[in-house]
PDB file of C-alpha atoms and ligand atoms in Angstrom:
ATOM      1  CA  MET A   1      30.829  -2.334 -17.863  1.00  0.00           C
ATOM      2  CA  ALA A   2      30.747   1.064 -16.072  1.00  0.00           C
ATOM      3  CA  TYR A   3      27.764   3.274 -16.756  1.00  0.00           C
ATOM      4  CA  ASN A   4      27.748   7.042 -16.434  1.00  0.00           C
ATOM      5  CA  PHE A   5      24.883   8.114 -14.231  1.00  0.00           C
ATOM      6  CA  ASN A   6      26.124  11.704 -14.039  1.00  0.00           C
ATOM      7  CA  LEU A   7      25.602  12.537 -17.685  1.00  0.00           C
ATOM      8  CA  VAL A   8      22.727  14.988 -18.121  1.00  0.00           C
ATOM      9  CA  VAL A   9      21.051  14.589 -21.506  1.00  0.00           C
ATOM     10  CA  ASP A  10      19.005  17.530 -22.796  1.00  0.00           C
ATOM     11  CA  ARG A  11      15.768  15.916 -23.968  1.00  0.00           C
ATOM     12  CA  LYS A  12      13.956  19.133 -24.872  1.00  0.00           C
ATOM     13  CA  ASN A  13      12.667  19.450 -28.458  1.00  0.00           C
ATOM     14  CA  THR A  14      12.676  15.683 -29.044  1.00  0.00           C
ATOM     15  CA  ASN A  15       8.866  15.347 -28.709  1.00  0.00           C
ATOM     16  CA  SER A  16       9.519  13.906 -25.274  1.00  0.00           C
ATOM     17  CA  LEU A  17       6.233  13.409 -23.447  1.00  0.00           C
ATOM     18  CA  LYS A  18       7.559  14.513 -20.093  1.00  0.00           C
ATOM     19  CA  TYR A  19       9.572  17.540 -21.236  1.00  0.00           C
ATOM     20  CA  ASP A  20       7.892  18.841 -24.396  1.00  0.00           C
ATOM     21  CA  PHE A  21       4.220  18.454 -23.442  1.00  0.00           C
ATOM     22  CA  ALA A  22       4.152  20.169 -20.041  1.00  0.00           C
ATOM     23  CA  VAL A  23       2.341  23.282 -21.281  1.00  0.00           C
ATOM     24  CA  GLU A  24      -0.233  21.317 -23.337  1.00  0.00           C
ATOM     25  CA  ARG A  25      -0.944  19.357 -20.161  1.00  0.00           C
ATOM     26  CA  GLY A  26      -1.553  22.481 -18.092  1.00  0.00           C
ATOM     27  CA  LYS A  27       1.831  22.759 -16.318  1.00  0.00           C
ATOM     28  CA  THR A  28       4.566  25.368 -16.469  1.00  0.00           C
ATOM     29  CA  ALA A  29       7.185  24.904 -19.196  1.00  0.00           C
ATOM     30  CA  ASP A  30       9.997  24.518 -16.660  1.00  0.00           C
ATOM     31  CA  ILE A  31       8.268  22.008 -14.368  1.00  0.00           C
ATOM     32  CA  LEU A  32      10.445  19.121 -13.215  1.00  0.00           C
ATOM     33  CA  PRO A  33       8.583  16.074 -14.578  1.00  0.00           C
ATOM     34  CA  LEU A  34       8.709  13.297 -11.998  1.00  0.00           C
ATOM     35  CA  TRP A  35       5.405  11.657 -12.866  1.00  0.00           C
ATOM     36  CA  VAL A  36       6.276   9.176 -15.574  1.00  0.00           C
ATOM     37  CA  ALA A  37       8.495   6.090 -15.700  1.00  0.00           C
ATOM     38  CA  ASP A  38      10.694   7.582 -18.390  1.00  0.00           C
ATOM     39  CA  MET A  39      14.474   7.422 -18.071  1.00  0.00           C
ATOM     40  CA  ASP A  40      16.807  10.378 -17.885  1.00  0.00           C
ATOM     41  CA  PHE A  41      19.872   8.135 -18.097  1.00  0.00           C
ATOM     42  CA  PRO A  42      21.007   7.122 -21.576  1.00  0.00           C
ATOM     43  CA  THR A  43      20.255   3.464 -22.244  1.00  0.00           C
ATOM     44  CA  VAL A  44      23.065   0.907 -22.032  1.00  0.00           C
ATOM     45  CA  PRO A  45      25.432   0.819 -25.059  1.00  0.00           C
ATOM     46  CA  GLU A  46      24.413  -2.781 -25.857  1.00  0.00           C
ATOM     47  CA  VAL A  47      20.857  -1.618 -26.602  1.00  0.00           C
ATOM     48  CA  THR A  48      21.984   1.338 -28.717  1.00  0.00           C
ATOM     49  CA  GLU A  49      24.365  -0.893 -30.675  1.00  0.00           C
ATOM     50  CA  ALA A  50      21.662  -3.475 -31.361  1.00  0.00           C
ATOM     51  CA  LEU A  51      19.341  -0.743 -32.634  1.00  0.00           C
ATOM     52  CA  VAL A  52      22.050   0.794 -34.825  1.00  0.00           C
ATOM     53  CA  LYS A  53      22.809  -2.664 -36.248  1.00  0.00           C
ATOM     54  CA  ALA A  54      19.152  -3.237 -37.048  1.00  0.00           C
ATOM     55  CA  SER A  55      18.907   0.242 -38.607  1.00  0.00           C
ATOM     56  CA  ARG A  56      21.954  -0.353 -40.811  1.00  0.00           C
ATOM     57  CA  HIS A  57      20.132  -3.328 -42.258  1.00  0.00           C
ATOM     58  CA  GLY A  58      17.961  -0.630 -43.822  1.00  0.00           C
ATOM     59  CA  ILE A  59      14.703  -2.531 -44.109  1.00  0.00           C
ATOM     60  CA  PHE A  60      12.003  -2.103 -41.503  1.00  0.00           C
ATOM     61  CA  GLY A  61       9.551  -4.797 -42.505  1.00  0.00           C
ATOM     62  CA  TYR A  62       7.300  -6.967 -40.374  1.00  0.00           C
ATOM     63  CA  THR A  63       9.123  -9.133 -37.874  1.00  0.00           C
ATOM     64  CA  GLU A  64       8.194 -11.980 -35.551  1.00  0.00           C
ATOM     65  CA  VAL A  65       9.933 -13.771 -32.742  1.00  0.00           C
ATOM     66  CA  LYS A  66      11.120 -17.356 -32.910  1.00  0.00           C
ATOM     67  CA  GLU A  67      10.769 -20.082 -30.293  1.00  0.00           C
ATOM     68  CA  ASP A  68      14.014 -18.978 -28.610  1.00  0.00           C
ATOM     69  CA  TYR A  69      12.282 -15.897 -27.337  1.00  0.00           C
ATOM     70  CA  PHE A  70       9.621 -17.923 -25.589  1.00  0.00           C
ATOM     71  CA  LYS A  71      12.277 -20.192 -24.115  1.00  0.00           C
ATOM     72  CA  VAL A  72      14.031 -17.178 -22.585  1.00  0.00           C
ATOM     73  CA  LEU A  73      10.733 -15.966 -21.205  1.00  0.00           C
ATOM     74  CA  ARG A  74       9.878 -19.337 -19.702  1.00  0.00           C
ATOM     75  CA  ASN A  75      13.323 -19.631 -18.117  1.00  0.00           C
ATOM     76  CA  TRP A  76      12.957 -16.162 -16.662  1.00  0.00           C
ATOM     77  CA  PHE A  77       9.639 -16.990 -15.053  1.00  0.00           C
ATOM     78  CA  SER A  78      10.764 -20.308 -13.655  1.00  0.00           C
ATOM     79  CA  SER A  79      14.130 -19.049 -12.340  1.00  0.00           C
ATOM     80  CA  HIS A  80      12.824 -15.767 -10.925  1.00  0.00           C
ATOM     81  CA  TYR A  81       9.272 -16.562  -9.867  1.00  0.00           C
ATOM     82  CA  HIS A  82       9.251 -20.383  -9.582  1.00  0.00           C
ATOM     83  CA  TRP A  83       6.466 -20.410 -12.120  1.00  0.00           C
ATOM     84  CA  ASP A  84       6.528 -22.929 -14.968  1.00  0.00           C
ATOM     85  CA  ILE A  85       4.588 -21.336 -17.747  1.00  0.00           C
ATOM     86  CA  GLU A  86       3.451 -22.964 -20.954  1.00  0.00           C
ATOM     87  CA  ARG A  87       3.995 -21.521 -24.392  1.00  0.00           C
ATOM     88  CA  LYS A  88       0.280 -21.702 -25.194  1.00  0.00           C
ATOM     89  CA  TRP A  89      -0.555 -19.305 -22.334  1.00  0.00           C
ATOM     90  CA  LEU A  90       1.489 -16.493 -23.869  1.00  0.00           C
ATOM     91  CA  VAL A  91      -0.027 -13.744 -25.923  1.00  0.00           C
ATOM     92  CA  LYS A  92       1.891 -10.693 -27.087  1.00  0.00           C
ATOM     93  CA  THR A  93       0.279  -7.288 -27.107  1.00  0.00           C
ATOM     94  CA  PRO A  94       1.503  -3.762 -27.878  1.00  0.00           C
ATOM     95  CA  GLY A  95       1.619  -2.912 -24.175  1.00  0.00           C
ATOM     96  CA  VAL A  96       0.339  -3.642 -20.699  1.00  0.00           C
ATOM     97  CA  VAL A  97      -2.219  -0.831 -20.665  1.00  0.00           C
ATOM     98  CA  PHE A  98      -3.480  -2.064 -24.030  1.00  0.00           C
ATOM     99  CA  ALA A  99      -3.754  -5.602 -22.605  1.00  0.00           C
ATOM    100  CA  ILE A 100      -5.693  -4.361 -19.575  1.00  0.00           C
ATOM    101  CA  ALA A 101      -8.104  -2.428 -21.801  1.00  0.00           C
ATOM    102  CA  MET A 102      -8.570  -5.506 -24.008  1.00  0.00           C
ATOM    103  CA  ALA A 103      -9.267  -7.695 -20.977  1.00  0.00           C
ATOM    104  CA  ILE A 104     -11.885  -5.207 -19.797  1.00  0.00           C
ATOM    105  CA  ARG A 105     -13.529  -5.206 -23.219  1.00  0.00           C
ATOM    106  CA  ALA A 106     -13.339  -8.977 -23.629  1.00  0.00           C
ATOM    107  CA  PHE A 107     -14.580 -10.038 -20.215  1.00  0.00           C
ATOM    108  CA  THR A 108     -17.010  -7.311 -19.135  1.00  0.00           C
ATOM    109  CA  GLU A 109     -19.963  -5.504 -20.704  1.00  0.00           C
ATOM    110  CA  LYS A 110     -20.771  -1.798 -20.815  1.00  0.00           C
ATOM    111  CA  ASN A 111     -21.800  -0.500 -17.338  1.00  0.00           C
ATOM    112  CA  ASP A 112     -20.237  -3.520 -15.607  1.00  0.00           C
ATOM    113  CA  THR A 113     -18.143  -2.704 -12.561  1.00  0.00           C
ATOM    114  CA  VAL A 114     -14.347  -2.892 -12.390  1.00  0.00           C
ATOM    115  CA  LEU A 115     -12.470  -2.471  -9.114  1.00  0.00           C
ATOM    116  CA  ILE A 116      -9.096  -0.827  -8.515  1.00  0.00           C
ATOM    117  CA  GLN A 117      -7.132   0.173  -5.406  1.00  0.00           C
ATOM    118  CA  ARG A 118      -6.268   3.860  -5.470  1.00  0.00           C
ATOM    119  CA  PRO A 119      -3.825   5.509  -5.404  1.00  0.00           C
ATOM    120  CA  VAL A 120      -2.845   3.463  -8.438  1.00  0.00           C
ATOM    121  CA  TYR A 121      -1.309   3.924 -11.886  1.00  0.00           C
ATOM    122  CA  TYR A 122      -3.763   6.344 -13.516  1.00  0.00           C
ATOM    123  CA  PRO A 123      -4.275   4.559 -16.893  1.00  0.00           C
ATOM    124  CA  PHE A 124      -6.237   1.859 -15.004  1.00  0.00           C
ATOM    125  CA  SER A 125      -9.101   4.292 -14.497  1.00  0.00           C
ATOM    126  CA  GLU A 126      -8.843   5.535 -18.083  1.00  0.00           C
ATOM    127  CA  ALA A 127      -9.071   1.956 -19.388  1.00  0.00           C
ATOM    128  CA  ILE A 128     -12.208   1.435 -17.299  1.00  0.00           C
ATOM    129  CA  GLU A 129     -13.986   4.710 -17.938  1.00  0.00           C
ATOM    130  CA  SER A 130     -13.126   5.195 -21.590  1.00  0.00           C
ATOM    131  CA  ASN A 131     -14.625   1.744 -22.200  1.00  0.00           C
ATOM    132  CA  GLU A 132     -17.833   2.818 -20.416  1.00  0.00           C
ATOM    133  CA  ARG A 133     -17.395   0.527 -17.435  1.00  0.00           C
ATOM    134  CA  VAL A 134     -18.043   1.711 -13.879  1.00  0.00           C
ATOM    135  CA  LEU A 135     -15.037   2.293 -11.645  1.00  0.00           C
ATOM    136  CA  ILE A 136     -15.223   1.046  -8.059  1.00  0.00           C
ATOM    137  CA  ASN A 137     -12.453   2.112  -5.698  1.00  0.00           C
ATOM    138  CA  ASN A 138     -11.166   0.129  -2.739  1.00  0.00           C
ATOM    139  CA  PRO A 139      -8.706   2.730  -1.406  1.00  0.00           C
ATOM    140  CA  LEU A 140      -5.421   1.585   0.082  1.00  0.00           C
ATOM    141  CA  VAL A 141      -4.992   2.629   3.703  1.00  0.00           C
ATOM    142  CA  TYR A 142      -1.940   4.649   4.773  1.00  0.00           C
ATOM    143  CA  GLU A 143      -0.917   3.885   8.351  1.00  0.00           C
ATOM    144  CA  ASN A 144       2.378   4.313  10.201  1.00  0.00           C
ATOM    145  CA  GLY A 145       4.233   5.192   7.013  1.00  0.00           C
ATOM    146  CA  LYS A 146       2.996   2.138   5.111  1.00  0.00           C
ATOM    147  CA  TYR A 147       0.119   1.203   2.846  1.00  0.00           C
ATOM    148  CA  HIS A 148      -2.099  -1.813   3.316  1.00  0.00           C
ATOM    149  CA  MET A 149      -5.300  -3.148   1.781  1.00  0.00           C
ATOM    150  CA  ASP A 150      -8.689  -2.871   3.446  1.00  0.00           C
ATOM    151  CA  LEU A 151      -9.991  -6.333   2.612  1.00  0.00           C
ATOM    152  CA  ASN A 152     -13.322  -5.866   4.413  1.00  0.00           C
ATOM    153  CA  ASP A 153     -14.060  -2.879   2.217  1.00  0.00           C
ATOM    154  CA  PHE A 154     -12.763  -4.884  -0.781  1.00  0.00           C
ATOM    155  CA  GLU A 155     -15.273  -7.688  -0.241  1.00  0.00           C
ATOM    156  CA  GLU A 156     -18.133  -5.354   0.680  1.00  0.00           C
ATOM    157  CA  LYS A 157     -17.644  -3.324  -2.497  1.00  0.00           C
ATOM    158  CA  ILE A 158     -17.448  -6.476  -4.629  1.00  0.00           C
ATOM    159  CA  ILE A 159     -20.752  -7.739  -3.239  1.00  0.00           C
ATOM    160  CA  LYS A 160     -22.544  -4.376  -3.213  1.00  0.00           C
ATOM    161  CA  ASN A 161     -21.514  -3.450  -6.760  1.00  0.00           C
ATOM    162  CA  ASN A 162     -21.461  -6.920  -8.292  1.00  0.00           C
ATOM    163  CA  VAL A 163     -17.832  -6.399  -9.363  1.00  0.00           C
ATOM    164  CA  LYS A 164     -16.830  -8.404 -12.450  1.00  0.00           C
ATOM    165  CA  LEU A 165     -13.150  -7.644 -12.771  1.00  0.00           C
ATOM    166  CA  PHE A 166     -10.379  -6.460 -10.467  1.00  0.00           C
ATOM    167  CA  ILE A 167      -7.115  -4.890 -11.629  1.00  0.00           C
ATOM    168  CA  LEU A 168      -4.403  -5.841  -9.172  1.00  0.00           C
ATOM    169  CA  CYS A 169      -1.166  -3.861  -9.227  1.00  0.00           C
ATOM    170  CA  ASN A 170       1.498  -6.258  -7.956  1.00  0.00           C
ATOM    171  CA  PRO A 171       3.992  -4.825  -7.016  1.00  0.00           C
ATOM    172  CA  HIS A 172       2.038  -1.635  -6.565  1.00  0.00           C
ATOM    173  CA  ASN A 173       2.709   1.594  -8.435  1.00  0.00           C
ATOM    174  CA  PRO A 174       2.885   4.229  -6.962  1.00  0.00           C
ATOM    175  CA  VAL A 175       2.964   3.062  -3.331  1.00  0.00           C
ATOM    176  CA  GLY A 176       5.889   0.711  -3.921  1.00  0.00           C
ATOM    177  CA  LYS A 177       4.310  -2.156  -2.015  1.00  0.00           C
ATOM    178  CA  VAL A 178       5.312  -5.743  -2.767  1.00  0.00           C
ATOM    179  CA  TRP A 179       2.206  -7.634  -1.655  1.00  0.00           C
ATOM    180  CA  THR A 180       2.823 -10.547   0.709  1.00  0.00           C
ATOM    181  CA  LYS A 181       1.591 -14.125   0.319  1.00  0.00           C
ATOM    182  CA  ASP A 182      -0.987 -13.590   3.081  1.00  0.00           C
ATOM    183  CA  GLU A 183      -2.400 -10.471   1.465  1.00  0.00           C
ATOM    184  CA  LEU A 184      -2.547 -12.058  -1.975  1.00  0.00           C
ATOM    185  CA  ILE A 185      -4.160 -15.266  -0.720  1.00  0.00           C
ATOM    186  CA  GLN A 186      -6.846 -13.411   1.234  1.00  0.00           C
ATOM    187  CA  LEU A 187      -7.551 -11.149  -1.700  1.00  0.00           C
ATOM    188  CA  GLY A 188      -7.584 -14.035  -4.165  1.00  0.00           C
ATOM    189  CA  ASP A 189      -9.941 -16.115  -2.019  1.00  0.00           C
ATOM    190  CA  ILE A 190     -12.418 -13.229  -2.010  1.00  0.00           C
ATOM    191  CA  CYS A 191     -12.189 -12.958  -5.807  1.00  0.00           C
ATOM    192  CA  VAL A 192     -12.723 -16.706  -6.256  1.00  0.00           C
ATOM    193  CA  LYS A 193     -15.674 -16.656  -3.829  1.00  0.00           C
ATOM    194  CA  HIS A 194     -17.417 -13.893  -5.791  1.00  0.00           C
ATOM    195  CA  ASN A 195     -16.288 -14.990  -9.242  1.00  0.00           C
ATOM    196  CA  VAL A 196     -14.239 -11.866  -9.923  1.00  0.00           C
ATOM    197  CA  LEU A 197     -11.752 -12.101 -12.783  1.00  0.00           C
ATOM    198  CA  VAL A 198      -8.323 -10.757 -11.766  1.00  0.00           C
ATOM    199  CA  VAL A 199      -6.073  -8.844 -14.145  1.00  0.00           C
ATOM    200  CA  SER A 200      -2.731  -8.845 -12.360  1.00  0.00           C
ATOM    201  CA  ASP A 201      -0.384  -6.152 -13.631  1.00  0.00           C
ATOM    202  CA  GLU A 202       3.069  -7.459 -12.660  1.00  0.00           C
ATOM    203  CA  ILE A 203       5.111  -5.136 -14.844  1.00  0.00           C
ATOM    204  CA  HIS A 204       7.266  -4.051 -11.880  1.00  0.00           C
ATOM    205  CA  ALA A 205       8.060  -7.589 -10.705  1.00  0.00           C
ATOM    206  CA  ASP A 206      11.739  -7.251 -11.543  1.00  0.00           C
ATOM    207  CA  PHE A 207      12.306  -4.067  -9.511  1.00  0.00           C
ATOM    208  CA  ILE A 208      12.268  -5.272  -5.935  1.00  0.00           C
ATOM    209  CA  TYR A 209      14.452  -4.212  -3.035  1.00  0.00           C
ATOM    210  CA  PRO A 210      16.495  -6.953  -1.359  1.00  0.00           C
ATOM    211  CA  GLY A 211      14.542  -8.608   1.417  1.00  0.00           C
ATOM    212  CA  HIS A 212      11.317  -8.666  -0.580  1.00  0.00           C
ATOM    213  CA  GLU A 213      10.025 -11.307  -2.957  1.00  0.00           C
ATOM    214  CA  HIS A 214       7.656 -10.812  -5.844  1.00  0.00           C
ATOM    215  CA  LEU A 215       4.939 -13.442  -5.794  1.00  0.00           C
ATOM    216  CA  ASN A 216       3.137 -14.171  -8.993  1.00  0.00           C
ATOM    217  CA  PHE A 217      -0.516 -14.009  -8.025  1.00  0.00           C
ATOM    218  CA  ALA A 218      -1.858 -16.610 -10.469  1.00  0.00           C
ATOM    219  CA  SER A 219       0.501 -19.361  -9.348  1.00  0.00           C
ATOM    220  CA  LEU A 220      -0.393 -19.134  -5.645  1.00  0.00           C
ATOM    221  CA  LYS A 221      -3.425 -21.427  -5.968  1.00  0.00           C
ATOM    222  CA  PRO A 222      -4.970 -23.424  -8.822  1.00  0.00           C
ATOM    223  CA  GLU A 223      -8.239 -21.495  -8.334  1.00  0.00           C
ATOM    224  CA  PHE A 224      -6.375 -18.220  -8.860  1.00  0.00           C
ATOM    225  CA  PHE A 225      -4.700 -19.664 -11.956  1.00  0.00           C
ATOM    226  CA  ALA A 226      -8.110 -20.334 -13.487  1.00  0.00           C
ATOM    227  CA  GLY A 227      -9.332 -16.766 -13.127  1.00  0.00           C
ATOM    228  CA  THR A 228      -6.315 -14.542 -13.743  1.00  0.00           C
ATOM    229  CA  ILE A 229      -4.760 -12.688 -16.636  1.00  0.00           C
ATOM    230  CA  THR A 230      -1.188 -11.771 -15.779  1.00  0.00           C
ATOM    231  CA  CYS A 231       0.386  -8.819 -17.562  1.00  0.00           C
ATOM    232  CA  THR A 232       4.153  -8.627 -17.723  1.00  0.00           C
ATOM    233  CA  ALA A 233       6.765  -6.797 -19.734  1.00  0.00           C
ATOM    234  CA  PRO A 234      10.167  -8.429 -19.418  1.00  0.00           C
ATOM    235  CA  VAL A 235      11.668  -6.737 -22.447  1.00  0.00           C
ATOM    236  CA  ARG A 236      10.848  -3.401 -24.002  1.00  0.00           C
ATOM    237  CA  PRO A 237       9.726  -2.548 -26.616  1.00  0.00           C
ATOM    238  CA  LEU A 238       8.567  -6.120 -27.149  1.00  0.00           C
ATOM    239  CA  ILE A 239       5.899  -6.575 -24.539  1.00  0.00           C
ATOM    240  CA  TRP A 240       4.428  -9.919 -23.675  1.00  0.00           C
ATOM    241  CA  GLN A 241       1.507 -10.916 -21.600  1.00  0.00           C
ATOM    242  CA  VAL A 242       1.025 -14.194 -19.821  1.00  0.00           C
ATOM    243  CA  TYR A 243      -2.565 -15.015 -20.457  1.00  0.00           C
ATOM    244  CA  ARG A 244      -4.407 -17.639 -18.513  1.00  0.00           C
ATOM    245  CA  TYR A 245      -8.120 -17.956 -18.470  1.00  0.00           C
ATOM    246  CA  PRO A 246     -10.379 -20.942 -19.044  1.00  0.00           C
ATOM    247  CA  MET A 247     -11.696 -20.718 -22.583  1.00  0.00           C
TER     248      MET A 247
HETATM  249  C1  LIG B 301       1.697  -0.451 -13.127  1.00  0.00           C
HETATM  250  C2  LIG B 301       2.062  -0.124 -14.543  1.00  0.00           C
HETATM  251  N1  LIG B 301       1.473  -0.817 -15.546  1.00  0.00           N
HETATM  252  C3  LIG B 301       1.770  -0.556 -16.839  1.00  0.00           C
HETATM  253  C4  LIG B 301       2.696   0.441 -17.173  1.00  0.00           C
HETATM  254  C5  LIG B 301       2.977   0.767 -18.615  1.00  0.00           C
HETATM  255  O1  LIG B 301       2.877  -0.333 -19.413  1.00  0.00           O
HETATM  256  P1  LIG B 301       2.855  -0.195 -20.991  1.00  0.00           P
HETATM  257  O2  LIG B 301       3.743   0.960 -21.360  1.00  0.00           O
HETATM  258  O3  LIG B 301       3.354  -1.513 -21.461  1.00  0.00           O
HETATM  259  O4  LIG B 301       1.422   0.027 -21.389  1.00  0.00           O
HETATM  260  C6  LIG B 301       3.324   1.171 -16.166  1.00  0.00           C
HETATM  261  C7  LIG B 301       4.298   2.230 -16.491  1.00  0.00           C
HETATM  262  O5  LIG B 301       4.705   3.017 -15.682  1.00  0.00           O
HETATM  263  C8  LIG B 301       2.994   0.888 -14.822  1.00  0.00           C
HETATM  264  O6  LIG B 301       3.550   1.562 -13.821  1.00  0.00           O
END
C-alpha cells in the first residue's frame, strides 16, 4: 500500500490542540506547532475504514477486549523485546500519563520525592507536582552532541532526598536516546539498593532507528522486575500498561 506523505490537511477549526489552542496557550495564532506528538499525515486507510465500520454499526455502548487482544500483546512483547509477559500483569488504563499519575498516587504519599531526568516529557512534572509530591531533577548531561546520565548525581540525589519513585523515560523523549544495557543496569542497581520504585515509560519502544535495540528495563534483572511498573501503548486509542509490582 502506498501512502501519500505530501498531502497537506488543513486541521484548523477542528478543535485541534496544536493548531486551535495556540493563542490560549500564549503563542501567536500562526505559530508552527512542533511540540506535540500529533500527526499531520492522515492515518492509514485501514484505520479509517475500521472506524467507519464501527460507526455504521450505530451503537456506541461499553466495549471490552477478549483474550485475543492479550495474546497479540504477549506475542508482540516476546517477539520484539524477548520478554514473556503474563496476562495477570496487564492492566489497562486510559493513557500512559494517567498510569504514571496513578502510580505516583498509589505508591507515594504527599510531600514524598519523585525523581525525573530533565529535559523530559513535561507531563511527568505535572503528574508529580499536581499530586503534591516533590520533584527532584537529575539533569541529563549534553556532551559532544549526545546526552548521557549523570549516575553519581542520580544516586546522591536519591540518598539526599530520600527518593521514593523514579520515572524513567526509555527510550527518552525528547532527547531521542535509547538507553543501553550498561546504563540501565547501573541505574537499576542504584534503585534496588535504595528501594526506589521505577515507573518505566516505554511508550516509544517501537520507534527505534536501525542499529539500536530497545531494552525493556524490568526484564533485565529479577530485582528490577520486582520493583518496576512498565507503561506501554502498543495500540491507540486502546492503551495498555504492563504492571508488575509485588502486592
Ligand atoms: C514519553 C511519553 N509518555 C507518554 C506520552 C503520552 O501518553 P498518553 O497519551 O498515553 O498519556 C507521550 C506522548 O508524546 C510521551 O512522549
